[in-house]
PDB file of C-alpha atoms in Angstrom:
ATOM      1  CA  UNK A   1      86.977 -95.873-109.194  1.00 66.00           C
ATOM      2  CA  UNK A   2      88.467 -99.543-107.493  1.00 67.00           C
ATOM      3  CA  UNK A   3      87.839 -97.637-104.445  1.00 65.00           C
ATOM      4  CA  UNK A   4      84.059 -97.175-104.374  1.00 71.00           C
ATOM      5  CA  UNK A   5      83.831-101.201-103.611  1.00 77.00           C
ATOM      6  CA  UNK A   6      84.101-103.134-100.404  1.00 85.00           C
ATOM      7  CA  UNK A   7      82.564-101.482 -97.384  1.00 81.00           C
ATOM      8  CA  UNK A   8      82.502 -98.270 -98.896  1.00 83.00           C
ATOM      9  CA  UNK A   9      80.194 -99.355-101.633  1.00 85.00           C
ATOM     10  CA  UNK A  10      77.867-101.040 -99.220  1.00 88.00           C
ATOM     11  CA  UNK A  11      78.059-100.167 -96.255  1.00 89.00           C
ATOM     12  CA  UNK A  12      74.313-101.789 -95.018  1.00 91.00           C
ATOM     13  CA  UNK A  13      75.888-105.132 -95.329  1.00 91.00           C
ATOM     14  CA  UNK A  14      77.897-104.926 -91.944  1.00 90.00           C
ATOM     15  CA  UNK A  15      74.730-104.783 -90.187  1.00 91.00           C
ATOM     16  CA  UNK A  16      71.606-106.290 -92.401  1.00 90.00           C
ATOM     17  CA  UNK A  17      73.664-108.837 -93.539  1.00 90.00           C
ATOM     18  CA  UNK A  18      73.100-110.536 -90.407  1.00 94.00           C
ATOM     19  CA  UNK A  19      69.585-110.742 -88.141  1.00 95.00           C
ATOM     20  CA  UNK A  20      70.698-110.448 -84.680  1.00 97.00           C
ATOM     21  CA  UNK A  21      72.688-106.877 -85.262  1.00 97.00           C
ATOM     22  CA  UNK A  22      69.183-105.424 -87.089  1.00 96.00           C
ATOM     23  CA  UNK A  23      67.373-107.243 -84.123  1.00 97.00           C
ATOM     24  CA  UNK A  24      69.601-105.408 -81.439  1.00 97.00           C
ATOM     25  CA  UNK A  25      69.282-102.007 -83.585  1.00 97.00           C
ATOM     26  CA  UNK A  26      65.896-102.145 -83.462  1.00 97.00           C
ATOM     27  CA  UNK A  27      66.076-102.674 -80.317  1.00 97.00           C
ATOM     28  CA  UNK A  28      68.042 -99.819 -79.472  1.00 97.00           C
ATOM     29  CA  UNK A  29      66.042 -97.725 -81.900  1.00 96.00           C
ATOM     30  CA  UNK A  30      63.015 -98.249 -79.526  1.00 94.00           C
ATOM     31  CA  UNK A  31      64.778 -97.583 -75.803  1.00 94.00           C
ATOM     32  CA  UNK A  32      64.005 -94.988 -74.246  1.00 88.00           C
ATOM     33  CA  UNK A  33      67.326 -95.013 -72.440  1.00 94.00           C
ATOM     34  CA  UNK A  34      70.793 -96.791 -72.988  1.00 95.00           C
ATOM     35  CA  UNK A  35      70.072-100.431 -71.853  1.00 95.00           C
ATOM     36  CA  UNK A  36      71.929-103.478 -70.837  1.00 96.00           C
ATOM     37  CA  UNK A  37      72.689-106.464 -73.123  1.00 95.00           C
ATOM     38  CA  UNK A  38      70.234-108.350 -71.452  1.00 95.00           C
ATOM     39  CA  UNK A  39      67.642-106.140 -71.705  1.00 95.00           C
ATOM     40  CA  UNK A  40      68.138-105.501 -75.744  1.00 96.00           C
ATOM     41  CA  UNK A  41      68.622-109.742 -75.986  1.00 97.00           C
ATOM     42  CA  UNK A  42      64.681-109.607 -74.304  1.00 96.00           C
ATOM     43  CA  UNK A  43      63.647-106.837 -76.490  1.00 95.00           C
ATOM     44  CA  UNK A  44      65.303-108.328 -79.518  1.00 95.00           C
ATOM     45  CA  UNK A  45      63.720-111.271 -78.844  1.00 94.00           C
ATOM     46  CA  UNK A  46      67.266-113.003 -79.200  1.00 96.00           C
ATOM     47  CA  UNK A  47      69.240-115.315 -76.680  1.00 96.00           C
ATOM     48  CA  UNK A  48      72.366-113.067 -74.352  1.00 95.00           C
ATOM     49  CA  UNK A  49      75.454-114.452 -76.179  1.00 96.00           C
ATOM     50  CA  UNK A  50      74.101-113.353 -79.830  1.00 97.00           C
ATOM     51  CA  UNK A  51      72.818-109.835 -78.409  1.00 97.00           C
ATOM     52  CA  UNK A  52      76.597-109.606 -76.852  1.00 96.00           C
ATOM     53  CA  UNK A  53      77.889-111.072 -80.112  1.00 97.00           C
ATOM     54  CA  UNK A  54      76.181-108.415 -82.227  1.00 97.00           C
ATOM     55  CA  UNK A  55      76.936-105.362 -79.906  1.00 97.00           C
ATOM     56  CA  UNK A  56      80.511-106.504 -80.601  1.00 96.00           C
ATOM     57  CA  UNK A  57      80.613-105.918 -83.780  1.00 96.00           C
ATOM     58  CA  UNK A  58      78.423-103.240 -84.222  1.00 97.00           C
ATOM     59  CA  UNK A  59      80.429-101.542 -81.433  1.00 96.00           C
ATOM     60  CA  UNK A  60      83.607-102.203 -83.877  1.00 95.00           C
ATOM     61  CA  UNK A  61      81.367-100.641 -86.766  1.00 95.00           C
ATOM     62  CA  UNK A  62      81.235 -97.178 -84.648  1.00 95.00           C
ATOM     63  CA  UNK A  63      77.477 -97.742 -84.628  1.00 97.00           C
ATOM     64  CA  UNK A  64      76.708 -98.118 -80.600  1.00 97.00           C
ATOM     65  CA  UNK A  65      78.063 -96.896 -77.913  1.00 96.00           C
ATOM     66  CA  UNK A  66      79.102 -98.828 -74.174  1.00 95.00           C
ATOM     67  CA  UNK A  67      79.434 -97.324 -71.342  1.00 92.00           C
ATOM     68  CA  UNK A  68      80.300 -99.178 -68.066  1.00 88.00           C
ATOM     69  CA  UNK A  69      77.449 -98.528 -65.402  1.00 83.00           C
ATOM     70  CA  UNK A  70      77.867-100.484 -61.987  1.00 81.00           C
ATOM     71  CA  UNK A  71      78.549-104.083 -63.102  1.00 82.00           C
ATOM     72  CA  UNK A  72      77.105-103.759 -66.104  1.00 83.00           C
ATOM     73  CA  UNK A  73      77.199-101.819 -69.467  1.00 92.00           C
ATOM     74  CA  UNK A  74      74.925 -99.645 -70.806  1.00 96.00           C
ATOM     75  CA  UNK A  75      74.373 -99.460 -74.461  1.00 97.00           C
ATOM     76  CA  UNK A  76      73.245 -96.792 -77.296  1.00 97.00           C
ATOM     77  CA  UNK A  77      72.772 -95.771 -80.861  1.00 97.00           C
ATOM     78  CA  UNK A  78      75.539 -93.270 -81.309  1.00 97.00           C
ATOM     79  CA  UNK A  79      73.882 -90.941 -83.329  1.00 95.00           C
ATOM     80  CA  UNK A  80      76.823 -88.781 -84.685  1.00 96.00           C
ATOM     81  CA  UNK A  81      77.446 -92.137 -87.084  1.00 97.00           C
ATOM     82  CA  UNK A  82      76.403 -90.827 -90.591  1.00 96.00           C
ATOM     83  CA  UNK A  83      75.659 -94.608 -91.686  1.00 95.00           C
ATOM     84  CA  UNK A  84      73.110 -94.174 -88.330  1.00 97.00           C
ATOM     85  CA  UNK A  85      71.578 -90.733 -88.854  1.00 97.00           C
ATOM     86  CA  UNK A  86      71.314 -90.593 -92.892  1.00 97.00           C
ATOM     87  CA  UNK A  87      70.490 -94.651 -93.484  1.00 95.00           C
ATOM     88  CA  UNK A  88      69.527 -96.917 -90.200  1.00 96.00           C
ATOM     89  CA  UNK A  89      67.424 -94.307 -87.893  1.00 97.00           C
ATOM     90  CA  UNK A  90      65.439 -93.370 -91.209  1.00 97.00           C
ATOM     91  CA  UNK A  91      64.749 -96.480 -92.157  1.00 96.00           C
ATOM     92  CA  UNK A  92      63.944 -97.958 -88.649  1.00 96.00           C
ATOM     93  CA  UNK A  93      61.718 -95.179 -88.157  1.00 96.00           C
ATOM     94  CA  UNK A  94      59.862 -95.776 -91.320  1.00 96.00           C
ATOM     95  CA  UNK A  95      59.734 -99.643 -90.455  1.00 95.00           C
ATOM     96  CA  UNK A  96      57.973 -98.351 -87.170  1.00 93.00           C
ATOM     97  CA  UNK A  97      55.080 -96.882 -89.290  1.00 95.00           C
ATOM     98  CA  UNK A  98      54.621 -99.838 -91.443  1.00 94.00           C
ATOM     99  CA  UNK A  99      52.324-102.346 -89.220  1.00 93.00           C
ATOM    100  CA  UNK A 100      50.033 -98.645 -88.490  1.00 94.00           C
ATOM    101  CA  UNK A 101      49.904 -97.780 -92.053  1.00 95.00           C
ATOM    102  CA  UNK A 102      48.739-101.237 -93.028  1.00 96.00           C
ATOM    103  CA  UNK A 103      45.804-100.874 -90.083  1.00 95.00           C
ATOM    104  CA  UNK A 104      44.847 -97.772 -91.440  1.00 96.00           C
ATOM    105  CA  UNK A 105      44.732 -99.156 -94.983  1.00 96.00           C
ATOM    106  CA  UNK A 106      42.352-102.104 -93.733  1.00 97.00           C
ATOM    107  CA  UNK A 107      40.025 -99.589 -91.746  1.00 96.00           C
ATOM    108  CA  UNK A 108      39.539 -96.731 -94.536  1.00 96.00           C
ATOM    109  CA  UNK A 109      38.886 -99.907 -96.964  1.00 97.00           C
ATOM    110  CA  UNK A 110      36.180-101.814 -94.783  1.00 97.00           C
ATOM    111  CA  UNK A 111      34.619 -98.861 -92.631  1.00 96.00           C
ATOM    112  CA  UNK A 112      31.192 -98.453 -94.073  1.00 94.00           C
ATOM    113  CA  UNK A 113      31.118-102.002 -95.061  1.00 96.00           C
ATOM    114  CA  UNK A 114      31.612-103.959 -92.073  1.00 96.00           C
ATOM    115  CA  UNK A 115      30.274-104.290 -88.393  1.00 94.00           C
ATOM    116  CA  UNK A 116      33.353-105.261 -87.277  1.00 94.00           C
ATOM    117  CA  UNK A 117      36.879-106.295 -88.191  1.00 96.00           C
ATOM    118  CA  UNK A 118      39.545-107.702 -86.093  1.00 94.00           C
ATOM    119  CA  UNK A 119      42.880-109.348 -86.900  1.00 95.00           C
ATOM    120  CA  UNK A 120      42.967-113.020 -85.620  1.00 92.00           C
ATOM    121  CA  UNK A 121      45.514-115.730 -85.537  1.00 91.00           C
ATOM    122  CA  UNK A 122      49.244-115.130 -85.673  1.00 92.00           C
ATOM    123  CA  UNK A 123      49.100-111.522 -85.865  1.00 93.00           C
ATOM    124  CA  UNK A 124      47.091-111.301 -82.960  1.00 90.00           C
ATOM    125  CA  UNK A 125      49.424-113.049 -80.626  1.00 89.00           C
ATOM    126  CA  UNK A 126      52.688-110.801 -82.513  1.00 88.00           C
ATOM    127  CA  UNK A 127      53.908-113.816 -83.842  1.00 89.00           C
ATOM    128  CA  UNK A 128      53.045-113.158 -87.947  1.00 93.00           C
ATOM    129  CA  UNK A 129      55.927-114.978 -90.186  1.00 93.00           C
ATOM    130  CA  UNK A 130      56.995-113.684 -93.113  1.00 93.00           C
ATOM    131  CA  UNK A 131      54.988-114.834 -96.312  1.00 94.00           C
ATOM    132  CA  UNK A 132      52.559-116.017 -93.868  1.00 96.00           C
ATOM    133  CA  UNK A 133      48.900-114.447 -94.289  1.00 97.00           C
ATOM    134  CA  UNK A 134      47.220-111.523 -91.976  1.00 97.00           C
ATOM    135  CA  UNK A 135      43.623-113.345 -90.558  1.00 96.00           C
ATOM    136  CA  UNK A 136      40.851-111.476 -90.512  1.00 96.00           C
ATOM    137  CA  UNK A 137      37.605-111.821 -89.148  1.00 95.00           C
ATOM    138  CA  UNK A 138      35.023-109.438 -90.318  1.00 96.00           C
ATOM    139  CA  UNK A 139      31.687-109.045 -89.817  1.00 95.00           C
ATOM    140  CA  UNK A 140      29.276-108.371 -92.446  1.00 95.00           C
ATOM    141  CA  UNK A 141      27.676-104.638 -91.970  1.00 94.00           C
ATOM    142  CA  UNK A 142      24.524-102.573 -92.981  1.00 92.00           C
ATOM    143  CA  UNK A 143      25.857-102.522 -96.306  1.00 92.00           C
ATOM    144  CA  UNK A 144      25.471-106.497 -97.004  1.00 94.00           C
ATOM    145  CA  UNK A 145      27.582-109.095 -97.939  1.00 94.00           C
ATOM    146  CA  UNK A 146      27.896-108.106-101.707  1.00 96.00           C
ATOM    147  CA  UNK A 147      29.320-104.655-100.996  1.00 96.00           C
ATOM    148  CA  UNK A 148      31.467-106.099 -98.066  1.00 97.00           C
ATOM    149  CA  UNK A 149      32.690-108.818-100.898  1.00 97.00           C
ATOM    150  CA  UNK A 150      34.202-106.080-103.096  1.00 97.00           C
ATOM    151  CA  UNK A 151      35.537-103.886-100.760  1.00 98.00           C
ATOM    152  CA  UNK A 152      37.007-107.542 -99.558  1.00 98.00           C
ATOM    153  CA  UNK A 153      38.309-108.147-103.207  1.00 98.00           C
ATOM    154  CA  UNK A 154      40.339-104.201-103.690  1.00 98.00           C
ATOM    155  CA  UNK A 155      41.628-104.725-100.193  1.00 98.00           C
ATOM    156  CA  UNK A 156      43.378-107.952-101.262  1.00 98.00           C
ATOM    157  CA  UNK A 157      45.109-106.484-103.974  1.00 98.00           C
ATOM    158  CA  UNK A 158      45.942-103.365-101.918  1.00 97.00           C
ATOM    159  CA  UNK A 159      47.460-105.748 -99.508  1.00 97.00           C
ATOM    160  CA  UNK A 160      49.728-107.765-102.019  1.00 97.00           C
ATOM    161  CA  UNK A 161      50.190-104.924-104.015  1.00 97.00           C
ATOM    162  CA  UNK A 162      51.088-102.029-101.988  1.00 96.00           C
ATOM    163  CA  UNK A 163      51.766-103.928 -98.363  1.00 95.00           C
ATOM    164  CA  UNK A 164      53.353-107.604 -99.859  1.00 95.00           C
ATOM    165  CA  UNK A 165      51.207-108.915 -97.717  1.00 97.00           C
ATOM    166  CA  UNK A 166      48.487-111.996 -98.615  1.00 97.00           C
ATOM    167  CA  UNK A 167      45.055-111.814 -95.783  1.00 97.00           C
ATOM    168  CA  UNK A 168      43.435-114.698 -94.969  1.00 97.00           C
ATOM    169  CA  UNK A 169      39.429-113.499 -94.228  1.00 97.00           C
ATOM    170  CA  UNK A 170      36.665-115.279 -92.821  1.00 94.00           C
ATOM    171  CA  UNK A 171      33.282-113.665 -92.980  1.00 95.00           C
ATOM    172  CA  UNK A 172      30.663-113.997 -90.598  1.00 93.00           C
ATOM    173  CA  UNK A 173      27.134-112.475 -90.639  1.00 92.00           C
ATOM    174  CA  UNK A 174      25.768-110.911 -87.866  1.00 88.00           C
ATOM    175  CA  UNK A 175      23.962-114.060 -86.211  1.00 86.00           C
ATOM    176  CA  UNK A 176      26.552-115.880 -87.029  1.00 87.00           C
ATOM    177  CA  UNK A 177      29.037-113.509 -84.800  1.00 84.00           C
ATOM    178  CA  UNK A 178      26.827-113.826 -82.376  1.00 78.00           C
ATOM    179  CA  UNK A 179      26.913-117.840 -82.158  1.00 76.00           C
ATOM    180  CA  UNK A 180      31.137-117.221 -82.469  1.00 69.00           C
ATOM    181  CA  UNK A 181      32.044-115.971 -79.240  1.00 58.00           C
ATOM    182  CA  UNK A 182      34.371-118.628 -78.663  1.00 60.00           C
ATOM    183  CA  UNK A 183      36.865-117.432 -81.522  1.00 68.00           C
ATOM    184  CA  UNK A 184      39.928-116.992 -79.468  1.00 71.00           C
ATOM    185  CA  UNK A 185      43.177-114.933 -80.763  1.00 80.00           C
ATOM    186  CA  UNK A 186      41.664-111.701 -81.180  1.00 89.00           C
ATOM    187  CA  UNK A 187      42.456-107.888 -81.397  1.00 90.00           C
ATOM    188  CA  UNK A 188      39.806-105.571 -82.932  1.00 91.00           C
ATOM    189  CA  UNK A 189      40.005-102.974 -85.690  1.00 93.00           C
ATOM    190  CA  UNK A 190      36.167-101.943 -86.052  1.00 92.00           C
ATOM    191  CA  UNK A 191      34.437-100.160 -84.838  1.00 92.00           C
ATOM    192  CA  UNK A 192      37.267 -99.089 -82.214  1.00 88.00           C
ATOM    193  CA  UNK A 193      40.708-100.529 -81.961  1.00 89.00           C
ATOM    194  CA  UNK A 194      41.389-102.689 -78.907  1.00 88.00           C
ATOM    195  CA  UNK A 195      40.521-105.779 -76.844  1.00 87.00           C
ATOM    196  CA  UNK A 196      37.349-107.658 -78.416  1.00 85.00           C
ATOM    197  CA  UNK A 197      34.558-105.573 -77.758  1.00 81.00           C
ATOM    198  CA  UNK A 198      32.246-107.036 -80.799  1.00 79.00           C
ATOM    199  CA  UNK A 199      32.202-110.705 -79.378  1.00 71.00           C
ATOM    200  CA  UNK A 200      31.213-110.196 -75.675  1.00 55.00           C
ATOM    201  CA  UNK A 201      33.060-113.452 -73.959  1.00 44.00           C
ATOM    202  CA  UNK A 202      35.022-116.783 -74.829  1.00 44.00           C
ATOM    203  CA  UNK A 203      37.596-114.291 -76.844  1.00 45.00           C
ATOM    204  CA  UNK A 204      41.148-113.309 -75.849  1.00 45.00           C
ATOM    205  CA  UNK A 205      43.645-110.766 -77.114  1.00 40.00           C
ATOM    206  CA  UNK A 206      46.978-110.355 -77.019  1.00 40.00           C
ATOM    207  CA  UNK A 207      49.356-107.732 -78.844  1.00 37.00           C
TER     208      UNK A 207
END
């Protein structure tokens, strides 16, 4: 079957095979509402010419829509595409759940066994590379350091295993979480998700 090659055997390619059309996707993906090209090049995260760039030719793959709006275009998912509702919108949608599913993983594994827990460094500013390691700090609990150390241990093979992902941890003890409240970077796990609530001052978080 010569025919089941090309484009028709992999169809993916004309949009993962290059960054900026995922990143404008994604983009779309999240909108509430058809946006303009600038807006999706903020959202992407990507300069104007390579969010016009990729609307272009995902426009020419059938996969978005333009529609003039005052003097500028508006642009959306056009979600009668089969390639978009049976391959891209699933998969974007599961890609949405990832980051949540790997905070839930973290919390079930440590909650018992730690005071606190909050992801520090890159991933706290949104700025985690790939192949780069999730920081944690955690704070030793009730349970004491040696049961904190295992649950430590099975979380980092969880991580790699089931997540690709390596952690970086540093453990503190109670007093000495209380000397650390100039630990900066921070967004908390445990004992309730949100801006530092563990370390009192000298902390900042960002999402």
């Amino acid at each position: 079957m010569i025919y089941l090659k090309g484009h028709l055997a992999r169809p993916l390619e004309g949009v993962l095979s290059a960054p900026s059309r995922l990143a404008v996707m994604r983009a779309l993906f999240r909108a509430k509402s058809p946006c303009s090209g600038r807006a999706l090049a903020r959202v992407a995260g990507i300069n104007h010419q390579a969010a016009a760039i990729a609307l272009t030719a995902l426009a020419k793959l059938g996969l978005v829509e333009r529609r003039p709006s005052g003097r500028s275009d508006q642009w959306r998912i056009d979600r009668r595409r089969w390639l978009n509702s049976e391959l891209l919108l699933p998969l974007l949608e599961r890609e949405a759940e990832y980051a949540q599913a790997v905070v839930d993983e973290i919390k079930k594994t440590l909650r018992g066994k730690a005071a606190a827990v909050l992801v520090s460094g890159a991933a706290a500013k949104g700025g985690l590379a790939p192949g780069k390691p999730l920081e944690l700090v955690v704070v030793e609990g009730l349970a004491g350091r040696a049961a904190l150390g295992e649950a430590l241990r099975g979380l980092a093979v969880l991580m790699r295993e089931r997540w690709t992902l390596d952690l970086g941890v540093r453990v503190l003890s109670q007093r000495e979480a209380a000397r650390a409240s100039s630990i900066e970077n921070l967004w908390q796990l445990l004992p309730m998700e949100g801006p530092p609530s563990y370390f009192s001052a000298g902390t900042t978080a960002q999402r």
